[in-house]
Tab-separated table of C-alpha atoms and ligand atoms in Angstrom:
chain	number	residue	atom	x	y	z
A	1	MET	CA	-12.074	61.860	42.921
A	2	MET	CA	-14.806	59.477	43.976
A	3	LEU	CA	-13.174	56.334	45.405
A	4	LYS	CA	-14.845	52.948	45.209
A	5	GLU	CA	-14.276	50.308	47.832
A	6	ILE	CA	-11.641	48.582	45.646
A	7	ASP	CA	-9.569	51.802	45.484
A	8	PHE	CA	-8.545	51.738	49.145
A	9	PRO	CA	-5.196	50.279	50.353
A	10	ILE	CA	-5.022	46.616	51.324
A	11	SER	CA	-2.516	44.759	53.513
A	12	LEU	CA	-2.129	41.019	53.781
A	13	ASN	CA	-0.476	38.853	56.339
A	14	PHE	CA	2.211	36.628	54.829
A	15	GLN	CA	3.799	33.685	56.643
A	16	PRO	CA	7.145	32.823	55.020
A	17	GLU	CA	7.482	29.404	56.682
A	18	SER	CA	4.182	28.049	55.395
A	19	GLY	CA	3.721	30.268	52.338
A	20	MET	CA	0.239	31.229	53.587
A	21	ILE	CA	-1.381	34.587	52.995
A	22	GLU	CA	-4.362	35.884	54.925
A	23	PRO	CA	-6.827	36.717	53.532
A	24	CYS	CA	-6.442	34.259	50.668
A	25	PRO	CA	-9.303	34.324	48.173
A	26	GLN	CA	-7.833	31.711	45.816
A	27	VAL	CA	-5.669	28.604	46.130
A	28	THR	CA	-4.747	26.723	42.949
A	29	PRO	CA	-3.222	23.265	43.348
A	30	ARG	CA	-1.120	21.849	40.513
A	31	HIS	CA	-0.958	18.080	40.407
A	32	LEU	CA	1.267	15.810	38.367
A	33	SER	CA	-1.524	15.333	35.802
A	34	ASP	CA	-1.425	19.120	35.161
A	35	LEU	CA	2.306	18.841	34.381
A	36	ARG	CA	2.155	15.668	32.275
A	37	MET	CA	3.695	17.406	29.260
A	38	MET	CA	6.339	19.246	31.239
A	39	PHE	CA	8.372	16.406	32.737
A	40	GLN	CA	10.691	14.592	30.369
A	41	ASP	CA	10.217	11.032	31.588
A	42	HIS	CA	6.665	10.253	30.477
A	43	GLN	CA	6.926	6.636	31.639
A	44	ALA	CA	7.812	7.779	35.156
A	45	VAL	CA	4.883	10.219	35.085
A	46	GLU	CA	2.388	7.521	34.073
A	47	LYS	CA	3.752	5.080	36.639
A	48	ILE	CA	3.230	7.549	39.484
A	49	LEU	CA	-0.210	8.504	38.141
A	50	GLU	CA	-1.304	4.857	38.364
A	51	VAL	CA	-0.882	5.158	42.123
A	52	GLU	CA	-1.617	8.834	42.886
A	53	ASP	CA	-1.979	12.223	41.268
A	54	ARG	CA	0.811	13.781	43.280
A	55	LEU	CA	0.481	17.408	44.433
A	56	ILE	CA	3.533	19.189	43.000
A	57	TYR	CA	2.823	22.783	44.065
A	58	GLU	CA	0.164	25.208	45.262
A	59	ILE	CA	-0.372	28.849	44.351
A	60	ARG	CA	-2.050	31.332	46.699
A	61	TYR	CA	-3.277	34.439	44.910
A	62	TYR	CA	-4.427	37.842	45.900
A	63	PRO	CA	-5.628	40.075	43.044
A	64	PHE	CA	-5.119	43.791	43.758
A	65	VAL	CA	-7.669	45.191	41.348
A	66	THR	CA	-8.590	48.851	41.562
A	67	SER	CA	-10.460	51.127	39.183
A	68	HIS	CA	-7.176	51.902	37.379
A	69	SER	CA	-4.758	49.027	38.034
A	70	ASP	CA	-4.529	45.223	38.045
A	71	MET	CA	-1.606	43.956	40.104
A	72	ALA	CA	-1.521	40.554	41.766
A	73	LEU	CA	0.487	38.712	44.384
A	74	ALA	CA	1.026	34.979	44.004
A	75	VAL	CA	2.821	32.840	46.564
A	76	THR	CA	3.899	29.465	45.213
A	77	LYS	CA	4.920	26.551	47.402
A	78	ILE	CA	6.691	23.714	45.573
A	79	PHE	CA	6.848	20.450	47.482
A	80	PRO	CA	10.137	18.525	47.338
A	81	GLY	CA	10.395	15.488	45.071
A	82	ILE	CA	11.535	13.950	41.827
A	83	ILE	CA	9.762	12.624	38.723
A	84	GLY	CA	12.114	10.209	36.971
A	85	HIS	CA	15.367	12.140	37.529
A	86	GLU	CA	13.782	15.561	37.278
A	87	TYR	CA	13.046	17.751	40.286
A	88	HIS	CA	9.567	19.089	41.032
A	89	MET	CA	9.046	22.364	39.216
A	90	THR	CA	6.412	24.810	38.024
A	91	LYS	CA	4.827	24.382	34.590
A	92	GLY	CA	6.505	27.566	33.436
A	93	HIS	CA	5.020	30.132	31.099
A	94	LYS	CA	5.703	33.227	29.048
A	95	HIS	CA	3.550	36.311	29.521
A	96	GLU	CA	1.287	36.911	26.563
A	97	ARG	CA	1.722	40.678	26.588
A	98	PRO	CA	5.170	41.765	25.325
A	99	ASP	CA	5.370	44.618	27.861
A	100	GLN	CA	4.827	42.552	31.001
A	101	ALA	CA	7.665	41.914	33.424
A	102	GLU	CA	7.460	40.267	36.848
A	103	VAL	CA	9.367	40.274	40.142
A	104	TYR	CA	10.089	36.914	41.808
A	105	TYR	CA	11.326	36.661	45.402
A	106	CYS	CA	12.644	33.396	46.846
A	107	VAL	CA	11.376	33.277	50.413
A	108	LYS	CA	12.390	29.780	51.488
A	109	GLY	CA	14.168	26.731	50.095
A	110	GLU	CA	16.691	26.147	47.350
A	111	GLY	CA	16.600	25.566	43.645
A	112	TYR	CA	16.802	27.309	40.314
A	113	LEU	CA	14.878	29.951	38.467
A	114	LEU	CA	15.080	29.100	34.773
A	115	LEU	CA	14.631	31.980	32.340
A	116	ASP	CA	14.398	31.366	28.627
A	117	THR	CA	13.404	33.533	25.651
A	118	LEU	CA	12.727	30.265	23.782
A	119	GLU	CA	14.630	31.949	20.970
A	120	GLY	CA	18.210	31.237	22.040
A	121	ASP	CA	18.833	33.114	25.291
A	122	PHE	CA	18.799	31.247	28.577
A	123	ARG	CA	19.713	31.907	32.221
A	124	ALA	CA	19.671	29.547	35.205
A	125	ILE	CA	19.704	31.504	38.438
A	126	GLN	CA	20.648	29.648	41.567
A	127	TRP	CA	17.983	30.421	44.069
A	128	ASN	CA	17.848	30.440	47.824
A	129	ALA	CA	16.026	32.490	50.444
A	130	GLY	CA	16.512	36.215	49.916
A	131	VAL	CA	17.176	36.273	46.170
A	132	VAL	CA	14.946	38.681	44.257
A	133	THR	CA	14.908	38.447	40.457
A	134	HIS	CA	13.404	40.741	37.871
A	135	ILE	CA	11.978	38.780	34.953
A	136	PRO	CA	11.960	41.018	31.891
A	137	PRO	CA	9.138	40.738	29.341
A	138	MET	CA	9.271	37.837	26.883
A	139	TRP	CA	11.342	35.542	29.097
A	140	ALA	CA	9.595	32.277	29.955
A	141	HIS	CA	10.019	31.478	33.659
A	142	ARG	CA	10.048	28.243	35.658
A	143	VAL	CA	11.124	27.493	39.236
A	144	VAL	CA	12.710	24.154	40.204
A	145	ASN	CA	12.880	22.900	43.795
A	146	THR	CA	16.151	20.986	44.255
A	147	GLY	CA	15.992	20.890	48.066
A	148	ASN	CA	14.646	18.408	50.596
A	149	ASP	CA	12.165	20.949	51.942
A	150	VAL	CA	9.493	23.127	50.343
A	151	LEU	CA	10.505	26.046	48.150
A	152	VAL	CA	8.344	29.139	48.679
A	153	PHE	CA	8.461	32.137	46.371
A	154	MET	CA	6.444	35.243	45.718
A	155	GLY	CA	5.597	36.658	42.315
A	156	ILE	CA	4.265	40.163	41.685
A	157	PHE	CA	2.761	40.848	38.272
A	158	HIS	CA	-0.121	42.386	36.385
A	159	LEU	CA	-3.195	40.200	35.979
A	160	SER	CA	-3.513	41.400	32.397
A	161	ALA	CA	-0.028	39.976	31.574
A	162	GLY	CA	-1.622	36.696	30.406
A	163	HIS	CA	0.006	33.269	30.710
A	164	ASP	CA	1.127	31.278	27.677
A	165	TYR	CA	1.756	27.684	28.752
A	166	ASP	CA	1.411	26.128	25.307
A	167	ILE	CA	4.596	27.698	23.990
A	168	VAL	CA	6.542	26.161	26.885
A	169	ALA	CA	4.871	22.777	26.422
A	170	SER	CA	5.715	22.757	22.719
A	171	LYS	CA	9.206	24.316	22.692
A	172	GLY	CA	10.500	23.366	26.147
A	173	PHE	CA	13.173	25.157	28.159
A	174	SER	CA	16.778	24.914	26.911
A	175	TYR	CA	17.867	23.109	30.085
A	176	ARG	CA	16.329	20.748	32.603
A	177	VAL	CA	17.417	20.302	36.208
A	178	ILE	CA	17.939	16.651	37.091
A	179	SER	CA	19.323	14.775	40.069
A	180	VAL	CA	22.670	13.042	39.484
A	181	ASP	CA	24.023	11.147	42.515
A	182	GLY	CA	21.648	13.183	44.648
A	183	LYS	CA	22.956	16.519	43.357
A	184	PRO	CA	21.252	18.946	40.965
A	185	LYS	CA	22.703	19.143	37.468
A	186	LEU	CA	21.647	21.279	34.514
A	187	VAL	CA	21.366	19.301	31.311
A	188	GLU	CA	20.867	20.760	27.880
A	189	GLN	CA	17.648	19.747	26.264
A	190	PHE	CA	17.262	18.735	22.662
A	191	ARG	CA	14.664	21.268	21.615
A	192	ASN	CA	11.458	20.359	19.745
A	193	LYS	CA	11.373	22.263	16.465
B	1	PAN	C1	3.460	33.052	39.020
B	1	PAN	C2	3.151	31.630	38.535
B	1	PAN	C3	3.131	30.587	39.654
B	1	PAN	C4	2.888	29.164	39.148
B	1	PAN	O1	2.416	33.539	39.796
B	1	PAN	O2	1.924	31.632	37.838
B	1	PAN	O3	4.356	30.594	40.311
B	1	PAN	O4	3.662	28.840	38.015
B	1	PAN	P1	2.955	28.440	36.656
B	1	PAN	O5	2.006	29.580	36.329
B	1	PAN	O6	4.055	28.347	35.672
B	1	PAN	O7	2.200	27.183	36.902
B	1	PAN	C5	3.693	33.902	37.788
B	1	PAN	O8	4.731	33.819	37.192
B	1	PAN	N1	2.715	34.695	37.378
B	1	PAN	O9	2.826	35.446	36.270
B	2	ZN	ZN1	4.673	34.959	35.290
């Protein structure tokens, strides 16, 4: 078999404390304006946006593309904070392809991984460093940082999985994680029909 350059093994250096990978060909920042539709308290969102477009999280990607495969590593670092009463979180998405699972690994911090079929089944997994979760196909996934420090996690998936954000924006997760007296609490969400 004739190997191309992309068909040879690759190793990265990963720093769990900072969430950095080296080499890192792509960093995607997500600011509050990117999550406008995701947080419940729209007034709180607009009030913060008048002052600053707060950085909520950053994603560092490495695409492992070969002649016959399309895996990717993404390290996400969610900064601590609250919008209204709701903790900083990822936008959340469902994979477009119905055969695409993902593995998430919590490297640092504390929070929740919310998993939702958006059709009645829901799981909230308490997350701290060391927890590895398999996300089966067709479960929307969102990570919430409830700690005072950054939450760093790794996701391993196929690039061809596709990311559907619109379905999450329109239906919403079944529960939100809010701060009550400084402690995280899951509250059921009245779902948009
Ligand atoms: C992850 C996510 C990443 C950011 O790589 O894309 O954590 O979350 P959002 O995509 O919801 O903004 C993943 O699940 N990839 O499939
Ligand atoms: Zn995903």
